[in-house]
CSV table of C-alpha atoms and ligand atoms in Angstrom, one decimal:
chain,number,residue,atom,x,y,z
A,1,UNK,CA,27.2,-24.4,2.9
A,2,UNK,CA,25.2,-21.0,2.1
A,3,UNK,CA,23.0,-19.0,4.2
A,4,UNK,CA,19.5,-19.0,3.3
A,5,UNK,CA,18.7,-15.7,3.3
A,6,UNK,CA,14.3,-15.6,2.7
A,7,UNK,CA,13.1,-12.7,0.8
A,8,UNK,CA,10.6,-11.1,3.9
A,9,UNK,CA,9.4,-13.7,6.4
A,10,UNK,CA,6.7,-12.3,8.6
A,11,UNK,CA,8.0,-11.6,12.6
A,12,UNK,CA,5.7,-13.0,14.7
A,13,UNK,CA,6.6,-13.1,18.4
A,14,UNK,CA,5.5,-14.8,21.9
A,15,UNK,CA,3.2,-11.9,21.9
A,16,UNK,CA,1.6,-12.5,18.4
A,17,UNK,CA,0.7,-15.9,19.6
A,18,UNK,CA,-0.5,-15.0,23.2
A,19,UNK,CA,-2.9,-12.4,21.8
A,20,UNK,CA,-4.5,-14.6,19.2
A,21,UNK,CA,-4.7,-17.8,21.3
A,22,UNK,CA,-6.5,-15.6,23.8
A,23,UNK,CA,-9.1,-14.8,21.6
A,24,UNK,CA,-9.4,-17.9,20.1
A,25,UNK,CA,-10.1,-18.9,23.7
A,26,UNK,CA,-12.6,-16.1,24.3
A,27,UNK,CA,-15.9,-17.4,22.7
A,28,UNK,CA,-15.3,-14.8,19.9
A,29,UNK,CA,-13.3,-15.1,16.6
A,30,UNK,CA,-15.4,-12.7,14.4
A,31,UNK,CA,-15.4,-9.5,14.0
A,32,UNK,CA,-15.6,-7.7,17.8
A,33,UNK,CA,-14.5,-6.7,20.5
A,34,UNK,CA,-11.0,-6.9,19.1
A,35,UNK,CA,-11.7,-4.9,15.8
A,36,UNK,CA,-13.1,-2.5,17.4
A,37,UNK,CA,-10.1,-1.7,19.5
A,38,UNK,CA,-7.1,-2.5,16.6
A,39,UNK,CA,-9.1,0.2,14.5
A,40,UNK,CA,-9.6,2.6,17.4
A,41,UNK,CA,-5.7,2.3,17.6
A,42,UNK,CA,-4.9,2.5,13.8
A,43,UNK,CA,-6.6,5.4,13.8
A,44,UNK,CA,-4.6,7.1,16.9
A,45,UNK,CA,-1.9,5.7,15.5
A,46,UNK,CA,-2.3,7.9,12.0
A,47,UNK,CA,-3.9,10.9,13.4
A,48,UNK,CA,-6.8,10.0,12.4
A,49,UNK,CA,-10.6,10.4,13.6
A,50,UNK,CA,-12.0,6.3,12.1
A,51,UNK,CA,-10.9,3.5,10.8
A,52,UNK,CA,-12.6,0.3,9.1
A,53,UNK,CA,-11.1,-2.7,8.8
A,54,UNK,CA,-11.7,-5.4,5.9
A,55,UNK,CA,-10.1,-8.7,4.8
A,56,UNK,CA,-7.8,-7.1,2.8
A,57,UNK,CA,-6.6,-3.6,1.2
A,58,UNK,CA,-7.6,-5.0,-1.9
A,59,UNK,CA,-11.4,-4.7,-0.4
A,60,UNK,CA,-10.7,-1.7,1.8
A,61,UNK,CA,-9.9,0.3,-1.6
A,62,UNK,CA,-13.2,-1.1,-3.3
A,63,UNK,CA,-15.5,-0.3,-0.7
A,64,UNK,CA,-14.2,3.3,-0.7
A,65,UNK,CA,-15.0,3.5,-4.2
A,66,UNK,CA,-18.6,1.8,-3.7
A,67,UNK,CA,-18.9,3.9,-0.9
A,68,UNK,CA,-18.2,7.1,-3.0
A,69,UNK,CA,-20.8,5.8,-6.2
A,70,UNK,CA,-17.7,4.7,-8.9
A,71,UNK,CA,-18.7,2.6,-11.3
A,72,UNK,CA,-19.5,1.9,-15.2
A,73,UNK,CA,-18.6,4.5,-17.2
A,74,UNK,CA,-16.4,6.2,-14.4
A,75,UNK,CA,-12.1,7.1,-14.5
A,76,UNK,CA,-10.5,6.5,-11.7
A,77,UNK,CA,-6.3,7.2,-11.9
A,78,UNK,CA,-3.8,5.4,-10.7
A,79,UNK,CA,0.2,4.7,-11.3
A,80,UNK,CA,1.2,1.5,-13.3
A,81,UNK,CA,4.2,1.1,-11.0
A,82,UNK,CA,1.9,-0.6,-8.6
A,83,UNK,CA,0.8,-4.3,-7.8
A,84,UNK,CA,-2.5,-5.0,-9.8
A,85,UNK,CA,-4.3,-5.1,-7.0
A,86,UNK,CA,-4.7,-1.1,-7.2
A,87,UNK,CA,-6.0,-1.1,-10.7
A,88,UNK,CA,-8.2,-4.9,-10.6
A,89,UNK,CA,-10.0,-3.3,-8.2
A,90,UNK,CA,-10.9,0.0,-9.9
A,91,UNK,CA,-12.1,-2.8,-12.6
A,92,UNK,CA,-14.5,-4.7,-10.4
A,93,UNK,CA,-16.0,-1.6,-10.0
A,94,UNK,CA,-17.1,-1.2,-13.8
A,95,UNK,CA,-14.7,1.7,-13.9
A,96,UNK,CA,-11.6,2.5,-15.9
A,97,UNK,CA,-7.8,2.8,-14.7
A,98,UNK,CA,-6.3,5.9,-16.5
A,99,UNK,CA,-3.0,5.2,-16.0
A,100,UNK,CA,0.0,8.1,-15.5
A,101,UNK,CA,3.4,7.6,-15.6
A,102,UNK,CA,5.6,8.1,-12.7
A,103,UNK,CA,8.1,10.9,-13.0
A,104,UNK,CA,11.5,10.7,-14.7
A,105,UNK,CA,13.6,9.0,-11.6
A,106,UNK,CA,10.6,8.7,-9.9
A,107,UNK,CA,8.5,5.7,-8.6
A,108,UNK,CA,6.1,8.1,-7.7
A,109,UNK,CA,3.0,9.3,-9.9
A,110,UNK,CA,3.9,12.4,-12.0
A,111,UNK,CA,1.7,14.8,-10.4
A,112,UNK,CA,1.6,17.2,-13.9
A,113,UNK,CA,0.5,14.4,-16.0
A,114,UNK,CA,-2.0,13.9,-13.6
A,115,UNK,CA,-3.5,17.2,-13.5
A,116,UNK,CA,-3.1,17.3,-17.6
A,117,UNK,CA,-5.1,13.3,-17.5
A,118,UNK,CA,-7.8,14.6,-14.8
A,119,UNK,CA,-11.5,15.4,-17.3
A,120,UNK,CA,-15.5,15.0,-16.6
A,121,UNK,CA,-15.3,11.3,-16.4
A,122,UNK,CA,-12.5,11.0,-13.7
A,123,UNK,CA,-14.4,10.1,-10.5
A,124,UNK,CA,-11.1,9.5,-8.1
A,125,UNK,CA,-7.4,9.1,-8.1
A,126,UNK,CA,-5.2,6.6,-6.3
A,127,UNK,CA,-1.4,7.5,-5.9
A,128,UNK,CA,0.3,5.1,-4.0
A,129,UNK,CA,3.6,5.3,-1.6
A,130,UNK,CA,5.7,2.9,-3.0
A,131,UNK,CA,8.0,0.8,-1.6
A,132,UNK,CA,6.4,3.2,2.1
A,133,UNK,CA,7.4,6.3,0.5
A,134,UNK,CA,5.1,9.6,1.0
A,135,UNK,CA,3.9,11.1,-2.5
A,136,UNK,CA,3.4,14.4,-2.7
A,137,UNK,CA,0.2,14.7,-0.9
A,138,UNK,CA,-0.5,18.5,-0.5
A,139,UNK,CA,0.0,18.8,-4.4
A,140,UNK,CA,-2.5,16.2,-5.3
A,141,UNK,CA,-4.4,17.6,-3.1
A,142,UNK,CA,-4.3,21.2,-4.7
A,143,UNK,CA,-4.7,19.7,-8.4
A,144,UNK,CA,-7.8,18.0,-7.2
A,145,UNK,CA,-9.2,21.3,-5.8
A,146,UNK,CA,-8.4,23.3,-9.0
A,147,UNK,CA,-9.6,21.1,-10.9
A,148,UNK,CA,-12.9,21.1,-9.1
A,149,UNK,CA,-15.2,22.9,-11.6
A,150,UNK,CA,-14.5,20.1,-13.8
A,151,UNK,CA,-15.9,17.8,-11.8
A,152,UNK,CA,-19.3,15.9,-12.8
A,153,UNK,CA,-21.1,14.2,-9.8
A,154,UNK,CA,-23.6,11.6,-10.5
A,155,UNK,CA,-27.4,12.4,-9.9
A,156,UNK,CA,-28.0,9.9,-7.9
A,157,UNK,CA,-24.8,10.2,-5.6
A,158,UNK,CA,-25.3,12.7,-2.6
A,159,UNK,CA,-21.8,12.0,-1.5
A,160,UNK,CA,-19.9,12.7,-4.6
A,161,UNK,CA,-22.2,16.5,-4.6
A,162,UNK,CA,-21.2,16.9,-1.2
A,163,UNK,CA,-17.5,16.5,-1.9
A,164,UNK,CA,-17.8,18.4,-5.1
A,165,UNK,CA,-14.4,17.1,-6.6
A,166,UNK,CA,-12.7,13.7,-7.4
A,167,UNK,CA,-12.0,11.2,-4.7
A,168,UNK,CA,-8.4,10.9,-3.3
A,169,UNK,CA,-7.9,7.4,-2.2
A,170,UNK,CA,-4.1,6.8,-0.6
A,171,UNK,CA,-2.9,3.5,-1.8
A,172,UNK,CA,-0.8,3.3,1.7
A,173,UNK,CA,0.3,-0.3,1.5
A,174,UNK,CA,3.3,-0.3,2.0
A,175,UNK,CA,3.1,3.5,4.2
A,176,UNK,CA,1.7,2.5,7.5
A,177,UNK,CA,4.0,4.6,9.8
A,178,UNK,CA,5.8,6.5,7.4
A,179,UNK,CA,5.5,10.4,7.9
A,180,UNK,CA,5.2,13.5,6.3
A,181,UNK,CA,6.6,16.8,7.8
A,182,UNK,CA,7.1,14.8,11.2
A,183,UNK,CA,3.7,13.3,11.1
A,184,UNK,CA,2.8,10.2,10.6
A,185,UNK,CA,0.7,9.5,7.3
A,186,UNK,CA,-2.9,8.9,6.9
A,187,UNK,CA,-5.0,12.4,7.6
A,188,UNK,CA,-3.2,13.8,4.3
A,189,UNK,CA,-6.2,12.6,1.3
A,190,UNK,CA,-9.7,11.2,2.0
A,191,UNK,CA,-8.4,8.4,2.9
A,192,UNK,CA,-5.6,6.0,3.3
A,193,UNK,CA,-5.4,2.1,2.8
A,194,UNK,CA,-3.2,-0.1,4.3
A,195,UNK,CA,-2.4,-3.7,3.5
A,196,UNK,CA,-1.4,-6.2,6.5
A,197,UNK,CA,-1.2,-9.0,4.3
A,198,UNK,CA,2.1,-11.4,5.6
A,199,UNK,CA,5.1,-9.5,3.6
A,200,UNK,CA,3.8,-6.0,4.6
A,201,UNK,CA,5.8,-4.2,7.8
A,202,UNK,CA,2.5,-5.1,10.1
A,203,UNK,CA,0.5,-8.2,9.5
A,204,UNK,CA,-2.3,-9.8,10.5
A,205,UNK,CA,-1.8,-12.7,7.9
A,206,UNK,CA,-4.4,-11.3,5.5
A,207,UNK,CA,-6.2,-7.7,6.4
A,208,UNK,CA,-7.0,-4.4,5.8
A,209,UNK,CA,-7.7,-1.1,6.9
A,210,UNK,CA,-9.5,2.4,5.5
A,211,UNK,CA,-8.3,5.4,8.1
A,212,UNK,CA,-9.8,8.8,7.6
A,213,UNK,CA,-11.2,12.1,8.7
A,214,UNK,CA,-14.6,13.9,8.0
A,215,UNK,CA,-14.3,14.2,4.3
A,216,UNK,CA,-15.7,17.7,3.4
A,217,UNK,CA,-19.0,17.7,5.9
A,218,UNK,CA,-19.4,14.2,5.6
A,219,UNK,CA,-19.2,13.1,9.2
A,220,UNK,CA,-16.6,10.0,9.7
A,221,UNK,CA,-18.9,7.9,11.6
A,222,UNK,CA,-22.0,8.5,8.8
A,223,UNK,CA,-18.8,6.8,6.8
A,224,UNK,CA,-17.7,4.2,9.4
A,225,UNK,CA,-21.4,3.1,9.1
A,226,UNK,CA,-22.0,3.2,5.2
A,227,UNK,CA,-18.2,1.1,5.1
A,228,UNK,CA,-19.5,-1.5,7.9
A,229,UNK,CA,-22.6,-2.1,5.2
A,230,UNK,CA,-20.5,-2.2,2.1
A,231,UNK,CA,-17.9,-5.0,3.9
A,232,UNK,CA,-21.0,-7.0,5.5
A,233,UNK,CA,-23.7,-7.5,2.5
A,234,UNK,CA,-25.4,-4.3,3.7
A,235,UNK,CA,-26.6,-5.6,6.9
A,236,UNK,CA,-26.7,-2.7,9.5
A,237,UNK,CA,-25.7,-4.2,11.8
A,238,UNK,CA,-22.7,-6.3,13.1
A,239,UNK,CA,-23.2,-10.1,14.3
A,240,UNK,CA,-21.7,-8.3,17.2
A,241,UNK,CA,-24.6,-5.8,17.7
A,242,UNK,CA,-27.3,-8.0,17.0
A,243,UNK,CA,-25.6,-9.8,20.3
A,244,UNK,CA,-26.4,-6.8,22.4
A,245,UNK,CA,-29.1,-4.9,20.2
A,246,UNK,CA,-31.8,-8.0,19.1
A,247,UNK,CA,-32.2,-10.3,16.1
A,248,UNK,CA,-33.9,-7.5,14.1
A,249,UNK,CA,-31.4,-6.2,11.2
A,250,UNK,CA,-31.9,-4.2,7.4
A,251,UNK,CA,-30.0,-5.1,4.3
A,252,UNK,CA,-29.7,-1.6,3.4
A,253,UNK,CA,-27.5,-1.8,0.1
A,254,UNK,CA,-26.4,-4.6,-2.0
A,255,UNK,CA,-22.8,-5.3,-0.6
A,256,UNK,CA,-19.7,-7.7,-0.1
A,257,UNK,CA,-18.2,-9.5,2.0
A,258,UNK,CA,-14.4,-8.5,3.5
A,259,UNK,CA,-15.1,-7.9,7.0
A,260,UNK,CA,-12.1,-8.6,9.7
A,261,UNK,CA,-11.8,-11.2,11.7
A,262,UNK,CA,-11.1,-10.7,15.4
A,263,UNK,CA,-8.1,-13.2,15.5
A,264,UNK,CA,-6.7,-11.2,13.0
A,265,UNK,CA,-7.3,-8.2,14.9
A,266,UNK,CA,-5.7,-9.7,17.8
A,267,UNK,CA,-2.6,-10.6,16.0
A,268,UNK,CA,-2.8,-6.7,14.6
A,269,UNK,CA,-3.3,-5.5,17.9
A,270,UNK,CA,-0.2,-7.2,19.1
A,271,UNK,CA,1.7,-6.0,16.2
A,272,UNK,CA,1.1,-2.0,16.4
A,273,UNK,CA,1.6,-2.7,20.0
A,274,UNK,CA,5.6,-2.8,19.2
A,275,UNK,CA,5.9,-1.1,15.5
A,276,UNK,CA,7.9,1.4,17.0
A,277,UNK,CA,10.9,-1.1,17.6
A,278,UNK,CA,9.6,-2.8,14.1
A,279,UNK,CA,10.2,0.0,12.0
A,280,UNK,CA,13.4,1.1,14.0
A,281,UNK,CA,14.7,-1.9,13.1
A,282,UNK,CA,13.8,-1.9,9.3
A,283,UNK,CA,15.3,1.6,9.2
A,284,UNK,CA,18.8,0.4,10.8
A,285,UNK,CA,18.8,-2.4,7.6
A,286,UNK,CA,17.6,0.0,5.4
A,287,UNK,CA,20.4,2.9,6.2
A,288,UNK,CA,23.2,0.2,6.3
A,289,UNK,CA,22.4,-0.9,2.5
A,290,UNK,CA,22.5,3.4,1.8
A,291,UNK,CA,25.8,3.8,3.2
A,292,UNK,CA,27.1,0.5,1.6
A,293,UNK,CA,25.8,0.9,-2.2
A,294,UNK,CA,26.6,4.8,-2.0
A,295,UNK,CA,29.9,4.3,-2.0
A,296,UNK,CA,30.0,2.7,-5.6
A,297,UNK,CA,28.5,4.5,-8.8
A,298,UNK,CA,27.5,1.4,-10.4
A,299,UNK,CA,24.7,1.6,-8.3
A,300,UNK,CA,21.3,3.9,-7.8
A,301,UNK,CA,20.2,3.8,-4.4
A,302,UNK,CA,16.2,4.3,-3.5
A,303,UNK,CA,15.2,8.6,-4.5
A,304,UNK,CA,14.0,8.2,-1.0
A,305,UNK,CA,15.7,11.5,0.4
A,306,UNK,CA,13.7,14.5,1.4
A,307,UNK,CA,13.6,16.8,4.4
A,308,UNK,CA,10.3,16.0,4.7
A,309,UNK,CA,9.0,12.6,4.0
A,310,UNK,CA,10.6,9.8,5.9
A,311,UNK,CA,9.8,6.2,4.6
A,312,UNK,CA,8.1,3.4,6.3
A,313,UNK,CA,11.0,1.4,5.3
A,314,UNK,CA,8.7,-1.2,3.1
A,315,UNK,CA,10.9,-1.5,0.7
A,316,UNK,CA,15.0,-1.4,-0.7
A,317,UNK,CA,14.8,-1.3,-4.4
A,318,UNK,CA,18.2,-0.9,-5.5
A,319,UNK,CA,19.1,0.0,-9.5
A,320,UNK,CA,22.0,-0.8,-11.1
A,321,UNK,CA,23.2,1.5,-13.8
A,322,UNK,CA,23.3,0.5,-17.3
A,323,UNK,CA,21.8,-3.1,-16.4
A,324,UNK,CA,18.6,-4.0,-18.4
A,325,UNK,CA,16.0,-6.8,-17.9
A,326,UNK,CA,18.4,-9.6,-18.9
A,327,UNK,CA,20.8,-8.4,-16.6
A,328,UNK,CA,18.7,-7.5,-13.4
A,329,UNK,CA,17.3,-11.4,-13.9
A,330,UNK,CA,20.8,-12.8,-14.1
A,331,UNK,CA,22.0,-11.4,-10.8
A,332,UNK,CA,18.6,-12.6,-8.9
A,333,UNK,CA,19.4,-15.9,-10.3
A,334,UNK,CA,22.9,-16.1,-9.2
A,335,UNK,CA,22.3,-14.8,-5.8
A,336,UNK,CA,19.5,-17.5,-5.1
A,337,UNK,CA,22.3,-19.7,-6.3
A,338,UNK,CA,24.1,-18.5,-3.2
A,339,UNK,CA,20.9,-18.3,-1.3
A,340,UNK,CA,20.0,-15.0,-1.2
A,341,UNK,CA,16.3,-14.2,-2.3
A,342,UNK,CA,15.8,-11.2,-4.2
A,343,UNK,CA,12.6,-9.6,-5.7
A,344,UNK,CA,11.7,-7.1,-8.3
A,345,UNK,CA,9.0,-4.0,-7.1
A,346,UNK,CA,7.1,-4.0,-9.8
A,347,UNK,CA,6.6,-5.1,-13.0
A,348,UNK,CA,4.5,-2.0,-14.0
A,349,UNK,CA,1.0,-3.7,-14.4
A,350,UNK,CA,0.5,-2.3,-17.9
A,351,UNK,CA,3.4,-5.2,-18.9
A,352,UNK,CA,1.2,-7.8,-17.6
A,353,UNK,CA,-1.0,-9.9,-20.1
A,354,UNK,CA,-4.5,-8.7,-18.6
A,355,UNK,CA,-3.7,-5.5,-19.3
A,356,UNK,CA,-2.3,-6.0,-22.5
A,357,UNK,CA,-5.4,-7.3,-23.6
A,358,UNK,CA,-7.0,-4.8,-22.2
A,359,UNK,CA,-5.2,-2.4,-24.7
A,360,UNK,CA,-2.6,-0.4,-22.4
A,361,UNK,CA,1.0,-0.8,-23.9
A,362,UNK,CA,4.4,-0.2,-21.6
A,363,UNK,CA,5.6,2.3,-24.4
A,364,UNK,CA,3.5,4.7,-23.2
A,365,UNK,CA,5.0,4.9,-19.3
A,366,UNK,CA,8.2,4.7,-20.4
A,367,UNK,CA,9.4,6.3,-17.0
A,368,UNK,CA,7.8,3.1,-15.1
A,369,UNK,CA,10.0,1.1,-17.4
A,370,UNK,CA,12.8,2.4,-16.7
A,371,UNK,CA,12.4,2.0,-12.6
A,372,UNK,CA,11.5,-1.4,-13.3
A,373,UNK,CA,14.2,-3.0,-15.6
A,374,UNK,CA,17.4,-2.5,-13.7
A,375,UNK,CA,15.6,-2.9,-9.9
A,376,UNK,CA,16.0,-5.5,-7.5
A,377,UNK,CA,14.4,-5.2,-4.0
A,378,UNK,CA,16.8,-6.5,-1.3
A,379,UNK,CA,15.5,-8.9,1.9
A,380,UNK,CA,14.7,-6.1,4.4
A,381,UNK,CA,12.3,-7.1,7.4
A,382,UNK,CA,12.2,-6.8,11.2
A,383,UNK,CA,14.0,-10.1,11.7
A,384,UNK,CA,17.1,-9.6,9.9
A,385,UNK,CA,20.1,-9.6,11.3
A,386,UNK,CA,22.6,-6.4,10.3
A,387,UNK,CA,25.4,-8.5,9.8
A,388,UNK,CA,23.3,-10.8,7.3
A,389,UNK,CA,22.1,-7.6,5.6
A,390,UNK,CA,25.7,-7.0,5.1
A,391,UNK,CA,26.6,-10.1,3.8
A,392,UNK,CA,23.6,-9.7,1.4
A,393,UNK,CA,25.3,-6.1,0.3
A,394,UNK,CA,28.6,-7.5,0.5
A,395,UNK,CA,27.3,-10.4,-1.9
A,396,UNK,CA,25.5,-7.8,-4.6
A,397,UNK,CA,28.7,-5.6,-4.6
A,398,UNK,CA,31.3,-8.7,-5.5
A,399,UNK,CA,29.0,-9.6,-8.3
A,400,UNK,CA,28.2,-6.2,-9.9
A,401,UNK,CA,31.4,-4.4,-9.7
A,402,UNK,CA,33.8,-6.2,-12.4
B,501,PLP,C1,0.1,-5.6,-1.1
B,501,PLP,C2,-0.4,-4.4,-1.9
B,501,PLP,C3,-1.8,-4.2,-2.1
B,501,PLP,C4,-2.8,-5.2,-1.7
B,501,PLP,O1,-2.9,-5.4,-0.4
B,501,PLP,P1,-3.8,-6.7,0.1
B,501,PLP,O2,-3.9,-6.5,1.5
B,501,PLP,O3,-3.0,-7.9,-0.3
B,501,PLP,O4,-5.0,-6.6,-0.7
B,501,PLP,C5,-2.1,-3.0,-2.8
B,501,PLP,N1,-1.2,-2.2,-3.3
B,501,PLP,C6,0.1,-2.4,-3.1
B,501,PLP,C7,1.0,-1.4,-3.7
B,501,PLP,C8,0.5,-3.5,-2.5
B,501,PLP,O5,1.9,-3.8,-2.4
């Protein structure tokens, strides 16, 4: 008989289930009391001053672009070596995804192609950490500023004057708790979005949240305020304020509808309550596949090394040498034969039919294709044991090296 090794169950302990049965007790299961304080700690937890929380990151990364005025006719950037959830919802929008390769070895945005694909149109750019590893935040940063004068804000978008320069939304899904010269990520761009959804390193089954500073002299509670509206239909004010502050409310813009719930919160809560031991955990997994896969050249461990960026540990993609799709599907195939689920981070969303139709062709991000045909991502999450990690290595290595 095989071990059944799963792919990245969620780890959801006795105190996961206290904290949501007690608020499923409380009389409240909305958004509260409970939202209030998991984004209060988010944003501690990322040195930041605010956070917003939403139904998903999906929504979170929308309402930052509603918030900053994107829309028809608008740019926005991103990296095809994403999930299509980063470029679908620059779409909903009205906007266009200009998308730039990653680097050569890279499966991070190529930050000169950027700066070369930046013109009037572009309106904000989303880089994203993948697999929980930093991009290069103080460059994107820079290309944004000198790039400035080329910036065209729309007339009737006060917010977009007063920044004076494209937006730089951090696609942190996969990030929350990685750092960045020995700080945890989230203060680096305007702002950072994490996903909680039930494979990501924190969950709170399905969630979101926006963290963030004063962006230029935009005050970060004017923006925790204009957020609020654009995840609640506009209404100014919560279901929880209009407990304590009277019936009496405004729909002051036209907006959605991804607000958090509190027994989300409270599973959230619970959760960043003991990510420390979480992500020491992943990292112990994570380091034992390095030292095991290094020691063979047939394989291509994560370009995750750097004296300053440390990952959150999201994500092992492994790459074999001289394998192609064919080949990378093969070995998935016989290891779930065995029982061992394997995954594949990503099929670069360009590839997908969607896009296709929608006129962008792999050929031209032929960087993303090569991170993507010969990678596998490997089980790595909270609740594996080492010695099963081992036996997942152990497993890859019998098969690959002939
Ligand atoms: C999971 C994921 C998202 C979307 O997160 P949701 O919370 O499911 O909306 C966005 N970007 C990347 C890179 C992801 O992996």
């Amino acid at each position: 008989m095989n071990k059944e090794i799963p792919f990245s169950p969620p780890d959801i302990n006795e105190s996961d289930i206290a904290s949501v049965v007690q608020t499923l007790e409380s009389g409240w299961i909305t958004t509260g009391a409970k939202c209030r304080d998991f984004a209060s700690r988010l944003a501690e937890y990322t040195n930041t001053k605010n956070a917003n929380l939403f139904s998903s990151a999906t929504s979170a990364m929308e309402m930052a672009l509603h918030f900053f005025g994107v829309g028809q006719g608008d740019e926005v950037i991103t990296t095809p070596y994403t999930y299509a959830a980063t470029s679908n919802l620059v779409l909903h929008t009205g906007a266009k995804p200009i998308f730039v390769d990653v680097a050569k070895d890279s499966f991070s945005i190529d930050i000169e192609q950027v700066d070369n694909a930046i013109d009037v149109n572009t309106k904000a750019i989303i880089p994203v950490d993948f697999a929980g590893y930093p991009v290069d935040y103080a460059e994107i940063k820079s290309i944004a500023e000198q790039k400035a004068a080329m910036f065209s804000a729309s007339d009737d978008s006060s917010i977009q004057r007063t920044l004076g320069r494209v937006l730089l939304l951090l696609d942190a899904a996969h990030s929350l708790g990685a750092k960045n010269n020995d700080k945890t990520i989230g203060s680096e761009l305007d702002f950072a979005a994490f996903s909680f959804h039930a494979v990501k390193n924190l969950t709170t089954a399905e969630g979101g949240a926006l963290v963030y500073n004063d962006i230029a002299s935009i005050d970060n509670g004017f923006i925790n305020k204009e957020l609020s509206k654009w995840a609640l239909h506009g209404q100014d004010k919560s279901a929880f304020e209009k407990t304590t502050g009277g019936w009496q409310y405004d729909i002051d813009l036209i907006g959605y509808k991804c607000n958090m719930s509190d027994i989300s919160a409270a599973l959230g809560l619970s959760q960043l309550m003991r990510y420390d031991a979480i992500l020491a955990k992943r990292k112990a997994i994570y380091e034992l596949y390095n030292r095991m896969f290094s020691q063979y050249e047939e394989f291509i461990i994560p370009p995750f090394d750097s004296e300053n960026k440390e990952t959150s540990y999201h994500l092992y993609p492994l790459r074999i040498k001289g394998y192609e799709e064919a080949d990378r599907d093969t070995l998935i195939m016989k290891m779930k034969q065995i029982g061992i689920s394997l995954n594949v981070h990503f099929k670069p969303v360009v590839m997908h039919s969607a896009y296709k139709r929608l006129g962008y062709n792999i050929d031209d991000y032929p960087n993303a294709y090569n991170m993507f045909k010969n990678e596998v991502s490997l089980p790595l999450y909270s609740k594996l044991d080492l010695n099963d990690a081992e036996y997942v290595a152990k497993a890859i290595i019998e098969y690959c090296i002939k």
